[in-house]
Tab-separated table of C-alpha atoms (C1' of nucleotides) in Angstrom:
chain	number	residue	atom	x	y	z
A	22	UNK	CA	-18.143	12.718	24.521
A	23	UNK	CA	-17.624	9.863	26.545
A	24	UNK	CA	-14.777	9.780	29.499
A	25	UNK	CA	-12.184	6.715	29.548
A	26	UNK	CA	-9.278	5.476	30.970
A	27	UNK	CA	-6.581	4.067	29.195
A	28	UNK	CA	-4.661	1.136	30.651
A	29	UNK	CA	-2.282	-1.317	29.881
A	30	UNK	CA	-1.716	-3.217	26.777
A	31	UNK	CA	-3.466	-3.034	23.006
A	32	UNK	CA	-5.322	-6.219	23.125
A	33	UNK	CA	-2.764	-7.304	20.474
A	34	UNK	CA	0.006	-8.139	23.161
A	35	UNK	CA	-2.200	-9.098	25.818
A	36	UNK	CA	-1.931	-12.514	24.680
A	37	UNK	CA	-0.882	-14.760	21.872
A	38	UNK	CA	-3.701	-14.710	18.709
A	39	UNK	CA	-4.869	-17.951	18.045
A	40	UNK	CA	-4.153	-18.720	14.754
A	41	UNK	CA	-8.292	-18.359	13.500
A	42	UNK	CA	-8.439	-14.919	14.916
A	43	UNK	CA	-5.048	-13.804	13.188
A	44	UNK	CA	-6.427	-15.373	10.187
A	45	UNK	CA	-9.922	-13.294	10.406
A	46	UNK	CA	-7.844	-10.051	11.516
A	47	UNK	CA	-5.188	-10.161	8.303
A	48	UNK	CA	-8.058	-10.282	5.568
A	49	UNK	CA	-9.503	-6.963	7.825
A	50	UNK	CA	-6.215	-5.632	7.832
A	51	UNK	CA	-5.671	-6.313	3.856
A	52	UNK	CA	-8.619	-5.018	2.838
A	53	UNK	CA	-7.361	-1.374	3.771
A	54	UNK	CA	-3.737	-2.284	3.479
A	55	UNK	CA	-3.778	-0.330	0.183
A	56	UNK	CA	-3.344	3.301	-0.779
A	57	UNK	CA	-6.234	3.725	-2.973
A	58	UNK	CA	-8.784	1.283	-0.474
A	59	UNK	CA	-7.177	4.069	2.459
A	60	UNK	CA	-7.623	6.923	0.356
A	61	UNK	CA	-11.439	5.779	-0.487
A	62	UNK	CA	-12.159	5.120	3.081
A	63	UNK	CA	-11.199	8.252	3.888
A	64	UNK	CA	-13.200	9.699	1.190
A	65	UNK	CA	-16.620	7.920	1.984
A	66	UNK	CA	-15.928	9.086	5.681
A	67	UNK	CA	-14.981	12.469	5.721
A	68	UNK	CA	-17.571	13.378	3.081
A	69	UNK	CA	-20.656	15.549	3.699
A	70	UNK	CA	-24.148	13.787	4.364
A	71	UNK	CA	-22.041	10.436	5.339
A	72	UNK	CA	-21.864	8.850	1.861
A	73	UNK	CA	-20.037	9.679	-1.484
A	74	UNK	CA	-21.249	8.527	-4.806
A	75	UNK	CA	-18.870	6.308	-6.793
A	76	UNK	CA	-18.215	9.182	-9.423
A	77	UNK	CA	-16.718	11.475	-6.746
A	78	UNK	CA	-14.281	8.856	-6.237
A	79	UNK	CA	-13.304	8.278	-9.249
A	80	UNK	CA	-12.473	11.502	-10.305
A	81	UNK	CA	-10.058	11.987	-7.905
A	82	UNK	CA	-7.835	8.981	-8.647
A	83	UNK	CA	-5.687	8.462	-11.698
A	84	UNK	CA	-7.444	4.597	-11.897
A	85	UNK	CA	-9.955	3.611	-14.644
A	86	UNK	CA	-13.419	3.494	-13.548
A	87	UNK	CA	-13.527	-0.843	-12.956
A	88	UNK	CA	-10.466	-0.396	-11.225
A	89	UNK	CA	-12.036	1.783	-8.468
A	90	UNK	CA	-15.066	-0.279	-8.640
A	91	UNK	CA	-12.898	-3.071	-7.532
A	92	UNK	CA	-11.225	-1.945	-4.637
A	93	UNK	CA	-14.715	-0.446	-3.076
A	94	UNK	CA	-15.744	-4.225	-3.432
A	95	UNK	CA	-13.226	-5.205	-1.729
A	96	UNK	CA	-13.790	-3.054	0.955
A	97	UNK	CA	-17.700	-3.487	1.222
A	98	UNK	CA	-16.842	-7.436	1.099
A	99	UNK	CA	-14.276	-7.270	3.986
A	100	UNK	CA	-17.477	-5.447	5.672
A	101	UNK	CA	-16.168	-1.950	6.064
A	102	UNK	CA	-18.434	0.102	3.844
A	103	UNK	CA	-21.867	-0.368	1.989
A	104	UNK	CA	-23.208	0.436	-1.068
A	105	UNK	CA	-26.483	1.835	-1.988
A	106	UNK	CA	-28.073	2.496	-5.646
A	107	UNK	CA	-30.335	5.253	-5.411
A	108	UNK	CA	-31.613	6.354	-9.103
A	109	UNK	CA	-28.592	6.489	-11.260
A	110	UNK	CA	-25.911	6.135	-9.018
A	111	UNK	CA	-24.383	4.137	-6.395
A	112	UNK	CA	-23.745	5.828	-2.684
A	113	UNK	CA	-21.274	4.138	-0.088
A	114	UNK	CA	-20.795	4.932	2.957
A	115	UNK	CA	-18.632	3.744	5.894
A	116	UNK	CA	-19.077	1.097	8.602
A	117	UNK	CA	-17.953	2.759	11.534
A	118	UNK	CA	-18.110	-0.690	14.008
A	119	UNK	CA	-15.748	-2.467	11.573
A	120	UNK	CA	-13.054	0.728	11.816
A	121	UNK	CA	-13.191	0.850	15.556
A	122	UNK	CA	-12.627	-2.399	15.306
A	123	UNK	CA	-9.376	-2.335	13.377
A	124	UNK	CA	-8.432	0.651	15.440
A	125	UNK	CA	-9.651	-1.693	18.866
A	126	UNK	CA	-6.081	-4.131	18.261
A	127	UNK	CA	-4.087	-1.885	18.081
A	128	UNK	CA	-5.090	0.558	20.832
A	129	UNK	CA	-4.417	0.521	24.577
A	130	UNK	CA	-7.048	-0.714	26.363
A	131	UNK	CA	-10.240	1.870	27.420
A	132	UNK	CA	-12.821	1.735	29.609
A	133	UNK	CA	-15.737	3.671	30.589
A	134	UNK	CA	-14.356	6.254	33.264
A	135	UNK	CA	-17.795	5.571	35.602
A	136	UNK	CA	-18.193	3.113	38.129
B	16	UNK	CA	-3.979	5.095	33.175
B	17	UNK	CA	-5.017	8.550	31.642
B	18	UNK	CA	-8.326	9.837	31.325
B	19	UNK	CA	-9.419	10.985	27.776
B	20	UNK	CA	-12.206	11.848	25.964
B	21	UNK	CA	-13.321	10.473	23.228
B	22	UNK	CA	-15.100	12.738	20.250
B	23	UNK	CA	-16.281	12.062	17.102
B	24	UNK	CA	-14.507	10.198	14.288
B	25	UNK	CA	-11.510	8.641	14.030
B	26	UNK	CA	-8.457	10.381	11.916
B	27	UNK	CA	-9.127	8.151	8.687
B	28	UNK	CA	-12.556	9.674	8.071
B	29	UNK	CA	-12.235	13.155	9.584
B	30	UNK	CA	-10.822	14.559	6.218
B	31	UNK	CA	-9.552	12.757	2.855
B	32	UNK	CA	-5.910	11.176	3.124
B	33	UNK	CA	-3.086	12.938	0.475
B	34	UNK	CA	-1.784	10.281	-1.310
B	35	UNK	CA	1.913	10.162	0.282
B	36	UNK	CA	0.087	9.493	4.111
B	37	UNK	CA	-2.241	6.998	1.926
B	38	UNK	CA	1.159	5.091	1.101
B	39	UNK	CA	2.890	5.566	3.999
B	40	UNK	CA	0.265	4.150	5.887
B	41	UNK	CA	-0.887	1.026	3.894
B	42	UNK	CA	3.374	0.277	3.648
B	43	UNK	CA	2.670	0.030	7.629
B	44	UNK	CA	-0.510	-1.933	7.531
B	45	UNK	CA	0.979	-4.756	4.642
B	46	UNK	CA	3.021	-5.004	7.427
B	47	UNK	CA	0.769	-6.730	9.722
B	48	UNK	CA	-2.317	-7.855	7.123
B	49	UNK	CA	-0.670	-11.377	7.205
B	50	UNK	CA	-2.052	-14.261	9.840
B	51	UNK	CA	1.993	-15.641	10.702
B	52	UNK	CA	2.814	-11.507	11.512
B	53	UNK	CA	-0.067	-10.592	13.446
B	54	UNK	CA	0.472	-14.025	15.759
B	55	UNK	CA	4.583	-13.009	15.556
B	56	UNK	CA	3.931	-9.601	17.213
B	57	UNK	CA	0.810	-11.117	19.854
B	58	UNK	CA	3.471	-13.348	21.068
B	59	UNK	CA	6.246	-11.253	21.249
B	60	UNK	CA	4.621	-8.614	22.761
B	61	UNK	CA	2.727	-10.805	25.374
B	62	UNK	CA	5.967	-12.811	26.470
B	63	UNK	CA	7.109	-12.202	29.456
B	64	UNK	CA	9.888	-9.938	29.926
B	65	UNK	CA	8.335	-7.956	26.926
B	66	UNK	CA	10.779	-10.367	24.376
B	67	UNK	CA	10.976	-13.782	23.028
B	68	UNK	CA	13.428	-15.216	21.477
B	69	UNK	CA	13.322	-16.717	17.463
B	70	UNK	CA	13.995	-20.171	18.605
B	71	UNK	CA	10.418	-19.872	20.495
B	72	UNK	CA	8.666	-18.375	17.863
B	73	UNK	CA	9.422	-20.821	15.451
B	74	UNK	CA	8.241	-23.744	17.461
B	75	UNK	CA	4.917	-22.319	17.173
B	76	UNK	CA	4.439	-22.182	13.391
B	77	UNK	CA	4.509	-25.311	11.046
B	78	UNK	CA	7.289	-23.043	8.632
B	79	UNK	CA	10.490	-23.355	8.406
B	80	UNK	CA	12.982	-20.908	9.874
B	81	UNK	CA	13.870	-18.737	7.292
B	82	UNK	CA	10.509	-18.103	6.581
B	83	UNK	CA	9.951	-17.098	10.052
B	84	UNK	CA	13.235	-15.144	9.567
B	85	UNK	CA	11.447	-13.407	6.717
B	86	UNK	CA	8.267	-12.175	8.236
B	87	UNK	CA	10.412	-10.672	11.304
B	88	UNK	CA	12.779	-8.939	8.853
B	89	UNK	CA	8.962	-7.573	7.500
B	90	UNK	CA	8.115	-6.553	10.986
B	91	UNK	CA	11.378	-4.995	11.663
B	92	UNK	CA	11.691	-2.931	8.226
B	93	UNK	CA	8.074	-1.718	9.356
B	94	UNK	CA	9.168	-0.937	12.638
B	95	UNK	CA	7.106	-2.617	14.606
B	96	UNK	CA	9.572	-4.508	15.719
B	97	UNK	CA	13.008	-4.376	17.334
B	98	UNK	CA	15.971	-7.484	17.193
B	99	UNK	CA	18.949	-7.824	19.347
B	100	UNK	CA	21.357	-10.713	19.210
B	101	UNK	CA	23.141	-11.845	22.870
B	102	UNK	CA	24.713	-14.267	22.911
B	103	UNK	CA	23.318	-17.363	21.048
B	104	UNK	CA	19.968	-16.444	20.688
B	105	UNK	CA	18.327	-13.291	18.693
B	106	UNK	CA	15.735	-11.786	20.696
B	107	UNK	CA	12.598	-9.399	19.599
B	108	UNK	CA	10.678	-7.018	21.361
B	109	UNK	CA	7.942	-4.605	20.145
B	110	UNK	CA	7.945	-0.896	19.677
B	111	UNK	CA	4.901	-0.313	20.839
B	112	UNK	CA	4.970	3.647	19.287
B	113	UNK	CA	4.581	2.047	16.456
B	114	UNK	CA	1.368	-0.139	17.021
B	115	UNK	CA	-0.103	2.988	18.857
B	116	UNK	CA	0.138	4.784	15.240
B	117	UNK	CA	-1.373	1.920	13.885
B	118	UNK	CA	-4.637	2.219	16.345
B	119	UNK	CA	-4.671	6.140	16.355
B	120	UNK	CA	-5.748	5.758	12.684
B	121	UNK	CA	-9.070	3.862	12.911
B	122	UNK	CA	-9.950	4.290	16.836
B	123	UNK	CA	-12.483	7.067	17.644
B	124	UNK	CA	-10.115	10.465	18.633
B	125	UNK	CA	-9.022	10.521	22.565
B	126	UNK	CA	-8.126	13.520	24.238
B	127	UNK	CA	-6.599	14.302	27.115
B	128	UNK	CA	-8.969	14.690	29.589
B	129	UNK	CA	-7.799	17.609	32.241
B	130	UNK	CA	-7.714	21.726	31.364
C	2	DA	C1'	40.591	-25.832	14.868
C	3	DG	C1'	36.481	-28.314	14.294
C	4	DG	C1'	31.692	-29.211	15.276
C	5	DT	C1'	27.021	-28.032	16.835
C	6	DT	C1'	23.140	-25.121	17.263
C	7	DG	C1'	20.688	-20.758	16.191
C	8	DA	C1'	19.530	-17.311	12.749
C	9	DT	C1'	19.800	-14.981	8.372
C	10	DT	C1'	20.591	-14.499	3.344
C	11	DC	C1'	20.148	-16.206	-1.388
C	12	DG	C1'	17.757	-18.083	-5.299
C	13	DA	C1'	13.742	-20.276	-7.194
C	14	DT	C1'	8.816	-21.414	-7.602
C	15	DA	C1'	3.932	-20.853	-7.010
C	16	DA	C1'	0.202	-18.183	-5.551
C	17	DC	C1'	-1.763	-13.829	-5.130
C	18	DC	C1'	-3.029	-8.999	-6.281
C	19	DC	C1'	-3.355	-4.529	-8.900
C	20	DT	C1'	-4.407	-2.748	-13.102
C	21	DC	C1'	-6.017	-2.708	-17.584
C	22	DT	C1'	-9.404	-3.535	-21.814
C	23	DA	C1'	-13.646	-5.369	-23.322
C	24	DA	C1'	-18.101	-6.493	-22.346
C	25	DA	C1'	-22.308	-6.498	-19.708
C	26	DC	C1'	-25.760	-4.429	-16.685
C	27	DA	C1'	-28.697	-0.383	-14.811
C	28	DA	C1'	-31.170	3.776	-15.136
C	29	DG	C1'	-32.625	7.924	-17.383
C	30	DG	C1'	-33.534	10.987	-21.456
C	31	DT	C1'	-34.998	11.773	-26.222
D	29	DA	C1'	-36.797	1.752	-29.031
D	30	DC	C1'	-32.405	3.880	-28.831
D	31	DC	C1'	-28.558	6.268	-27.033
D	32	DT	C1'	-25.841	8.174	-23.219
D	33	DT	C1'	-23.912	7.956	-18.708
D	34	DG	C1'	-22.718	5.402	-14.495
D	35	DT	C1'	-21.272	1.022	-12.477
D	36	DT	C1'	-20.005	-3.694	-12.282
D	37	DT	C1'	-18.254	-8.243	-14.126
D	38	DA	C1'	-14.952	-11.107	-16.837
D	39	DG	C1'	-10.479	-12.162	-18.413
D	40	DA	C1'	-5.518	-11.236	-19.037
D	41	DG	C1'	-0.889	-9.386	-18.084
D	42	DG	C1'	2.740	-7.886	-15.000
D	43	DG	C1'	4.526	-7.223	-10.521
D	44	DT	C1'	4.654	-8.559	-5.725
D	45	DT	C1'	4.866	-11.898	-1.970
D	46	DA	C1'	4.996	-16.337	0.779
D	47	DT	C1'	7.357	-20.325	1.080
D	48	DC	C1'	10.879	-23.566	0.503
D	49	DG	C1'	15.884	-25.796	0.174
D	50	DA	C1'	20.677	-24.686	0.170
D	51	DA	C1'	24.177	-21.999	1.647
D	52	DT	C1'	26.157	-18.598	4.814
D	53	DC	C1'	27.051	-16.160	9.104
D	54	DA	C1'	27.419	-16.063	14.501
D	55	DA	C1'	28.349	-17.787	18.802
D	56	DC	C1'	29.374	-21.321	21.901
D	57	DC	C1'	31.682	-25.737	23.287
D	58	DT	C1'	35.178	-29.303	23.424
DNA sequence: AGGTTGATTCGATAACCCTCTAAACAAGGT
DNA sequence: ACCTTGTTTAGAGGGTTATCGAATCAACCT
């Protein structure tokens, strides 16, 4: 638990993107600009032990099996989860530096609250 | 500047989405998952005065106006953005509730720090 | 009223993306 | 070896989106 202050501006409006980093940022942003890519992120994260095996996943979406398989490559390719095969299946889990990076642009400024 | 505390993991992966949030969100993140949108909003929201006007904005980009004209109507629909005509010139400024939402998802939970 | 400049709407085209089926690959059990 | 289950790859179809040119709307100026 870490104290911050919050000031100013989400680095977004601080100044005008230059055109490589908007380019970079949008295929970030795309990559979770999708129901079923939110709804797995949100899956992998929130799930016990970290990680959830690509068969919970599926289950819970009304998508064929290659269909789900596609979106989590998209996601692991845009760098915000990876993907492990242990034994029979395959276990993703989230990459929490990319997130707080999405979340980063967006957010007002914080910095450490110590001198 | 507000001190906060920050705890844990952001909103996205502290329990799975429903499906309406999931689409309500990713509607909001299309939005801004597109290089000539994410520069739109940097340089409207770091303009002085907090607003620019079109005719600036479309200086900047080798596109033609009604293209530009598109991707603000985008912005707008999404609400990320706000237009008002005066005079001769339309001018946009950004609502910055909006972008806040748009960080609050992926950025680490803040609190307010004081009890 | 007519003309000029700024901004949006309309209609069309090309590229992109989501989803599917079919097929292939991976690992384990019999 | 073979079959079953889990996962990914390949290819195709259908819908969405970015971009343009042409036309339209808005405001100002003479």
């Amino acid at each position: 638990m870490t104290a911050v202050t919050i000031e100013c501006c989400p680095p977004l409006t601080r100044g005008p993107l230059s055109e490589q980093d908007a380019v970079d940022l949008a295929a970030l942003l795309k990559a979770v600009a999708d129901p079923v890519r939110l709804r797995l992120l949100s899956m992998i994260g929130s799930h016990e032990g970290g990680e959830a095996c690509v068969c919970d996943l599926t289950d819970a979406f009304d998508l064929t099996a290659p269909t789900i398989s596609h979106h989590l490559k998209v996601l692991r390719t845009a760098g915000l989860i990876d993907g492990e095969r242990r034994g029979t299946w395959v276990y993703y889990r989230v990459i929490p530096e990319t997130v707080a990076r999405l979340g980063a642009i967006f957010t007002p400024l914080v910095e450490p609250e110590q001198a």
